[in-house]
CSV table of C-alpha atoms and ligand atoms in Angstrom, one decimal:
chain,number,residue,atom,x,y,z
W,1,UNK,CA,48.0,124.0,120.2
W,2,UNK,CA,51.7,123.7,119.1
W,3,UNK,CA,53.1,126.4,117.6
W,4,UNK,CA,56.7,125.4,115.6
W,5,UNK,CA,59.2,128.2,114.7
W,6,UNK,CA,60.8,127.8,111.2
W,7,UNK,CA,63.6,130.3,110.5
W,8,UNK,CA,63.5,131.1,106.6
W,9,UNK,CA,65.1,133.4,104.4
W,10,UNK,CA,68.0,133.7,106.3
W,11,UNK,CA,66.4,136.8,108.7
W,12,UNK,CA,62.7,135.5,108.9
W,13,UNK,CA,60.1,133.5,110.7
W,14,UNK,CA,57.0,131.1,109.3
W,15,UNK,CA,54.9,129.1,111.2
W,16,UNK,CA,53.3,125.7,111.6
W,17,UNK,CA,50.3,125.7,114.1
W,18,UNK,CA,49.2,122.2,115.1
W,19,UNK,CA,46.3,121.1,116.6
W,20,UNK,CA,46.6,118.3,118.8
W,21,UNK,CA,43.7,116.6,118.8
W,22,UNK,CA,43.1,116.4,114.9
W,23,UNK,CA,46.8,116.9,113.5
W,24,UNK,CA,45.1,119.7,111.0
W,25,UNK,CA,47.7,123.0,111.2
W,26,UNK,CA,47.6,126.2,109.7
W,27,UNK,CA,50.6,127.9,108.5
W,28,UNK,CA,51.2,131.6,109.5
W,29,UNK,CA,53.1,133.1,106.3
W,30,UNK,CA,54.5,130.3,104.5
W,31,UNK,CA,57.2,131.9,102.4
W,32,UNK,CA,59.6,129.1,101.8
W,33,UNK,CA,57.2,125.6,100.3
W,34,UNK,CA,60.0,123.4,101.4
W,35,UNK,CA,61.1,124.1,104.8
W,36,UNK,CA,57.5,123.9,105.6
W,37,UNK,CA,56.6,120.4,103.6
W,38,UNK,CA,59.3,119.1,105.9
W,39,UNK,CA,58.0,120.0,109.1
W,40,UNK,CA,54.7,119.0,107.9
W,41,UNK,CA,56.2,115.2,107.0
W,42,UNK,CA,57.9,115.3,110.2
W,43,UNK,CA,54.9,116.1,112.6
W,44,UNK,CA,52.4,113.9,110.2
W,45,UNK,CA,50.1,116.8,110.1
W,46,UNK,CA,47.7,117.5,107.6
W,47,UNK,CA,48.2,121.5,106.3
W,48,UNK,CA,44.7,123.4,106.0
W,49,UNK,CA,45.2,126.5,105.7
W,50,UNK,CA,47.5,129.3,105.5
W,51,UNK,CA,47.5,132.5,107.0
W,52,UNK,CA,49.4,135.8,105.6
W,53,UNK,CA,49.9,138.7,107.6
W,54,UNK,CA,50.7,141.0,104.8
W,55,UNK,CA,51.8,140.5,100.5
W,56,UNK,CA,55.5,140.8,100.7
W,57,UNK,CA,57.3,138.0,99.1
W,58,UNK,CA,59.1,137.3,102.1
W,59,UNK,CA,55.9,136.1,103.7
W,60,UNK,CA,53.4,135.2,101.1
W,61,UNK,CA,55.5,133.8,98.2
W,62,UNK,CA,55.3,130.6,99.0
W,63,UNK,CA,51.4,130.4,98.5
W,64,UNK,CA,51.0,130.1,94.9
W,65,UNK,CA,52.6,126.7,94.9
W,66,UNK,CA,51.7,125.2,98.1
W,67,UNK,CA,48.3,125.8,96.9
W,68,UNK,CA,49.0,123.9,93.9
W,69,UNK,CA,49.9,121.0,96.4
W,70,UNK,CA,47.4,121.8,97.9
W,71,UNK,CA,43.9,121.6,96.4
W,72,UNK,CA,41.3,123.0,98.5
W,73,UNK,CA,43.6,125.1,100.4
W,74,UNK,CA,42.2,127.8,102.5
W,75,UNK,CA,44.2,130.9,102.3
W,76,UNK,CA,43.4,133.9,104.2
W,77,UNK,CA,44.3,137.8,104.3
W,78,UNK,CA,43.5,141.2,104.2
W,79,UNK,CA,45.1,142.3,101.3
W,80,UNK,CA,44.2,141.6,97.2
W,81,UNK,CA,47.7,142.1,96.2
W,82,UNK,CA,48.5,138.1,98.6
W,83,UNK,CA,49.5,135.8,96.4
W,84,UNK,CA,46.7,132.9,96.0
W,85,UNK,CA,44.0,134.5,98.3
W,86,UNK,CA,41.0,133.1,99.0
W,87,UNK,CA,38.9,134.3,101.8
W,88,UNK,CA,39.6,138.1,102.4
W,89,UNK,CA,39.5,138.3,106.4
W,90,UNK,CA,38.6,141.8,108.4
W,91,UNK,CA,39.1,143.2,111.5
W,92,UNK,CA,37.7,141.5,114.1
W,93,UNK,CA,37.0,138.1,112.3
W,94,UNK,CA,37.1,135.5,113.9
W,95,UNK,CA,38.0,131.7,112.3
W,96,UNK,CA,38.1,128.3,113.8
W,97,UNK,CA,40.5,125.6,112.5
W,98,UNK,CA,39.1,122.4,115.2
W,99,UNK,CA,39.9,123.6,118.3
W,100,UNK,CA,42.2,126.3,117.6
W,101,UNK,CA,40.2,129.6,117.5
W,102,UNK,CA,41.8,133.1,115.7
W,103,UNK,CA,40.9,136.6,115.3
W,104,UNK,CA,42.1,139.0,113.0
W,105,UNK,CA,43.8,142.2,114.0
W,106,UNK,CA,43.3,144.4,111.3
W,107,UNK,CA,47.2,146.4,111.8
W,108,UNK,CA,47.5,148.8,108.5
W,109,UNK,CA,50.8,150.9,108.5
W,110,UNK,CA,53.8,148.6,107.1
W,111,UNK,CA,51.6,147.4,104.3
W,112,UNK,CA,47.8,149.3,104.0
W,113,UNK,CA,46.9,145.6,103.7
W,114,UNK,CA,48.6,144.1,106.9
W,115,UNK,CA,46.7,141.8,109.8
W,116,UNK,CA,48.0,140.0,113.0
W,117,UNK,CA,46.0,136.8,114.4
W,118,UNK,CA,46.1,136.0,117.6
W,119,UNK,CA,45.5,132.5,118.0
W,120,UNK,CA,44.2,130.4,121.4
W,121,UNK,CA,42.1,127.1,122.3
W,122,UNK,CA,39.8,127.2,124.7
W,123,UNK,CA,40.2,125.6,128.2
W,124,UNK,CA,43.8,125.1,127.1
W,125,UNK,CA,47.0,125.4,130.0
W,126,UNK,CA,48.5,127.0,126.0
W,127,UNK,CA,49.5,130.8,126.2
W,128,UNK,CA,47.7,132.2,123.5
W,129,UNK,CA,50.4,133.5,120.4
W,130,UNK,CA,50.0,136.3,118.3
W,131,UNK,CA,50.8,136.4,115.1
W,132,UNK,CA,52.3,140.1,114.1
W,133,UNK,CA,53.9,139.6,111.0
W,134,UNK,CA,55.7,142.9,110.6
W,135,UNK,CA,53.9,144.9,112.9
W,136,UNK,CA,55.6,144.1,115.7
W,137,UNK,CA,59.0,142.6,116.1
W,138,UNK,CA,60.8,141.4,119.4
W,139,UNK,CA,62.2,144.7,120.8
W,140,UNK,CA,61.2,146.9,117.2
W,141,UNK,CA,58.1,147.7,115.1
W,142,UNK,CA,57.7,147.5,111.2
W,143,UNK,CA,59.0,150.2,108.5
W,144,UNK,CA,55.8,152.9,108.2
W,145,UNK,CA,55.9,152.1,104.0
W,146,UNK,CA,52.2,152.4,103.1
W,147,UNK,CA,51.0,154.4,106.6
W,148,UNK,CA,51.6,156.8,109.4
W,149,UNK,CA,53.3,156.7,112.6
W,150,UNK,CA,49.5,157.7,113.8
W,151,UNK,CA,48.1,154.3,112.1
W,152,UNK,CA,51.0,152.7,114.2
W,153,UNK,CA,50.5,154.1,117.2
W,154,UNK,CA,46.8,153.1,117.0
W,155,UNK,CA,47.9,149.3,115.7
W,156,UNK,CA,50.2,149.3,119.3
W,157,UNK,CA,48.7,150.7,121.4
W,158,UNK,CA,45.3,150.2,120.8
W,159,UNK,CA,45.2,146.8,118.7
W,160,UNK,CA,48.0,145.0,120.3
W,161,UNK,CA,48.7,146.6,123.0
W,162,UNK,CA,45.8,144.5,125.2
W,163,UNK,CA,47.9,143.5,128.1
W,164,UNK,CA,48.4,146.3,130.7
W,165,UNK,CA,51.3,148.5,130.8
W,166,UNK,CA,53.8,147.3,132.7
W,167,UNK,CA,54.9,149.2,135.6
W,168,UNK,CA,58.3,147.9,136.4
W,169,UNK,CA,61.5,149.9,136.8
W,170,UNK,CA,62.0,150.8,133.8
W,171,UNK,CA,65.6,152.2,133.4
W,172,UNK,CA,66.5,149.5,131.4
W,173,UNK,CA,67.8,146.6,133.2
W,174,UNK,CA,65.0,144.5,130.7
W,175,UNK,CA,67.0,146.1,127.7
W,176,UNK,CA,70.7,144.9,128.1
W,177,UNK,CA,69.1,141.7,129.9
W,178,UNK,CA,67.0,140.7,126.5
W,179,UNK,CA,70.4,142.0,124.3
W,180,UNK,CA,72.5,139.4,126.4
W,181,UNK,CA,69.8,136.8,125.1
W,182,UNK,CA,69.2,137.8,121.8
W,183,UNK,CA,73.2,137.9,121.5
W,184,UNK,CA,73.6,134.0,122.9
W,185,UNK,CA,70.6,133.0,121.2
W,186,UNK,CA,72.3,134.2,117.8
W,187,UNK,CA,75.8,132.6,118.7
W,188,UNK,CA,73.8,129.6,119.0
W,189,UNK,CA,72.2,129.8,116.1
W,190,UNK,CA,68.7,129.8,118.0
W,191,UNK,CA,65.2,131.6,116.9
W,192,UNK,CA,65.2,135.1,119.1
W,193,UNK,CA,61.0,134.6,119.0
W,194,UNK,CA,59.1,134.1,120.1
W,195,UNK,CA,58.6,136.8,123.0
W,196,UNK,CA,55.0,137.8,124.9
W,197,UNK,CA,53.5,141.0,124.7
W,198,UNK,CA,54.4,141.3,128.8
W,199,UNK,CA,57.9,141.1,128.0
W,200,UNK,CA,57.6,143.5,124.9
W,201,UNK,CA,56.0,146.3,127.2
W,202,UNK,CA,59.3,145.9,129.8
W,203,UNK,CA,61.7,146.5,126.9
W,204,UNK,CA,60.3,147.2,123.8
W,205,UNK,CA,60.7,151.5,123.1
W,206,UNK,CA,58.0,151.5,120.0
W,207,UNK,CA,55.7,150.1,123.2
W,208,UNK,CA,57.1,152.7,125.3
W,209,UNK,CA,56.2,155.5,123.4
W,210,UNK,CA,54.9,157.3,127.4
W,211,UNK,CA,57.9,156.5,129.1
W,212,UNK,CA,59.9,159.1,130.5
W,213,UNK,CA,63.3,157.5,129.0
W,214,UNK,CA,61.8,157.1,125.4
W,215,UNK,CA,60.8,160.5,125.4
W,216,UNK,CA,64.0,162.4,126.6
W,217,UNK,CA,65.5,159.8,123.7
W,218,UNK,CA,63.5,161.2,121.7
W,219,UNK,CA,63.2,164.5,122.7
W,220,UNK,CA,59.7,164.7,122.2
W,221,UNK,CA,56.7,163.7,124.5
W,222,UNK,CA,53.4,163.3,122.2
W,223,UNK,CA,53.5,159.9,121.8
W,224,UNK,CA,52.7,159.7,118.0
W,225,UNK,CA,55.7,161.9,117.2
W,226,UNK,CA,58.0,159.7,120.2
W,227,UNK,CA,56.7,157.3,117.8
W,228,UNK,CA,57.9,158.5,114.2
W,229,UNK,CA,61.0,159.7,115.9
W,230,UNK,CA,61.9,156.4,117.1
W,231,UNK,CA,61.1,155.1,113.5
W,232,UNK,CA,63.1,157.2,112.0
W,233,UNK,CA,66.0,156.6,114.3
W,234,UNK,CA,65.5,152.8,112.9
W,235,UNK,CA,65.5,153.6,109.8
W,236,UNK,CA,68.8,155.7,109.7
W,237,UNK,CA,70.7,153.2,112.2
W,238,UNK,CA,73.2,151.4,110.4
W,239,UNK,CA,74.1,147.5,111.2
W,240,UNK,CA,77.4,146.9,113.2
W,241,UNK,CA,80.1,145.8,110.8
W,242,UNK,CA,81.3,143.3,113.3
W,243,UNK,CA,78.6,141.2,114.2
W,244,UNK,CA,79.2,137.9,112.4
W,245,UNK,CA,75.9,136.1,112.1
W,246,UNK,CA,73.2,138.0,110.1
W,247,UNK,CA,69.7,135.8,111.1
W,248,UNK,CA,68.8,137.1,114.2
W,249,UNK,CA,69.8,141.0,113.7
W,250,UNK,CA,67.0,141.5,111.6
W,251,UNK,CA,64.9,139.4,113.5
W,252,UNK,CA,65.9,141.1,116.4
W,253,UNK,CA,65.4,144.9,116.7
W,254,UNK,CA,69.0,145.5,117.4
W,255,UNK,CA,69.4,148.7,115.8
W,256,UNK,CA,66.9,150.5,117.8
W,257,UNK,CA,68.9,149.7,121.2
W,258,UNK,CA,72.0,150.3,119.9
W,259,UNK,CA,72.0,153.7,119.7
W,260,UNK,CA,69.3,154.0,122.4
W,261,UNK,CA,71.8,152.5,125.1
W,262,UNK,CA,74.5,154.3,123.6
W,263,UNK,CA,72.5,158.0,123.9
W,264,UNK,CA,71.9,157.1,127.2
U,1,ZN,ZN1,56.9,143.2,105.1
């Protein structure tokens, strides 16, 4: 399984998932037709389906006309309002595209409509990849538009959060480490994903939501309301004038750790 990153929209991610053995892939929101019939030239695959984590237009507008390209074009989601739907997935469901092999993660909070895939192949040396749309960013979570912090907290905790809490130091070395990264990455004009869910529970705060740190951030210790507060810390943070390059802030949860360093 080969998973290639395609930076669209200027502060976005789609991509191409390629299996090996058939060259068949499946496209994880294809927003942008073009980029994607590129790659899909380049790597001589054949598209069969596409995948949409949730209807905005910055993932899902693409699917109208690559399904015109397209006919017989399987495209899946949880949500009537995606654009060209045809097989309305639930939680739990799993599909199989050759030997790649998904299951949906049913994640309602940004959209009431939104669902991750994690994708593997069995008896593969591949890491597994999820696929969280705007669920879960590098180092940040998703805008709470059509849920609750509760419905979040569930999604992370419960639906993604799968791995183990991690139980390194966690006065956050892993913070300004992954900021150095993100910050060279983006002067290189270099994708800041993908991540793994290990990483994202050393650094990430909206995974984080028991830590001692978070919550003295926070000022609050139940870890739905650590949880809203750190939201709403997001959502009021405004973007450093003098970073140059755009892509990767948005991308990359900067806002969260700026003033969570900074408070510290
Ligand atoms: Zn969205």
């Amino acid at each position: 399984m080969k998973v290639k990153v395609i930076s669209v929209l200027e502060d976005n991610y789609m991509y191409l998932v390629i299996e090996e053995s058939t060259r068949d892939a499946v496209a994880v929101d294809a927003a942008v037709p073009k980029r994607l019939l590129e790659i899909i030239r380049k790597e001589d695959v054949v598209l069969r389906a596409i995948l949409t984590t949730h209807h905005h237009w910055d993932h899902a507008r693409g699917n109208e006309e690559l399904a015109q390209l397209f006919p017989g074009l399987r495209v899946f989601g949880a949500d009537e309002r995606i654009g060209a739907l045809t097989h309305k997935v639930t939680h739990g469901q799993e599909l199989s595209f050759g030997a790649i092999r998904v299951r949906c993660l049913f994640t309602p909070c940004h959209t009431s409509g939104h669902m991750c895939y994690f994708m593997w192949e069995d008896d593969s040396p591949d890491a597994p990849a999820l696929f969280s749309g705007d669920t879960l960013f590098v180092g940040g979570c998703g805008q709470f538009f059509e849920g609750t912090a509760e419905q979040m907290h569930t999604n992370l905790t419960q639906i993604l959060g799968t791995l183990p809490e991690d139980t390194v130091e966690p006065e956050n070395e892993m913070v300004k480490e992954k900021l150095a990264w993100a910050r060279q990455r983006d002067d290189e004009d270099l994708p800041t994903v993908p991540s793994t869910l290990h990483e994202e529970f050393l650094y990430n705060p909206f995974l984080r939501v028991t830590e001692e740190p978070v919550q003295r951030f926070t000022g609050r210790t139940d870890p739905v309301e650590v949880l809203r507060t750190l939201r709403s810390e997001r959502d009021n943070f405004k973007k450093p004038k003098e970073r140059p390059n755009p892509q990767a802030m948005l991308a990359f949860d900067w806002g969260l750790f700026g003033p969570f360093l900074e408070k510290k």
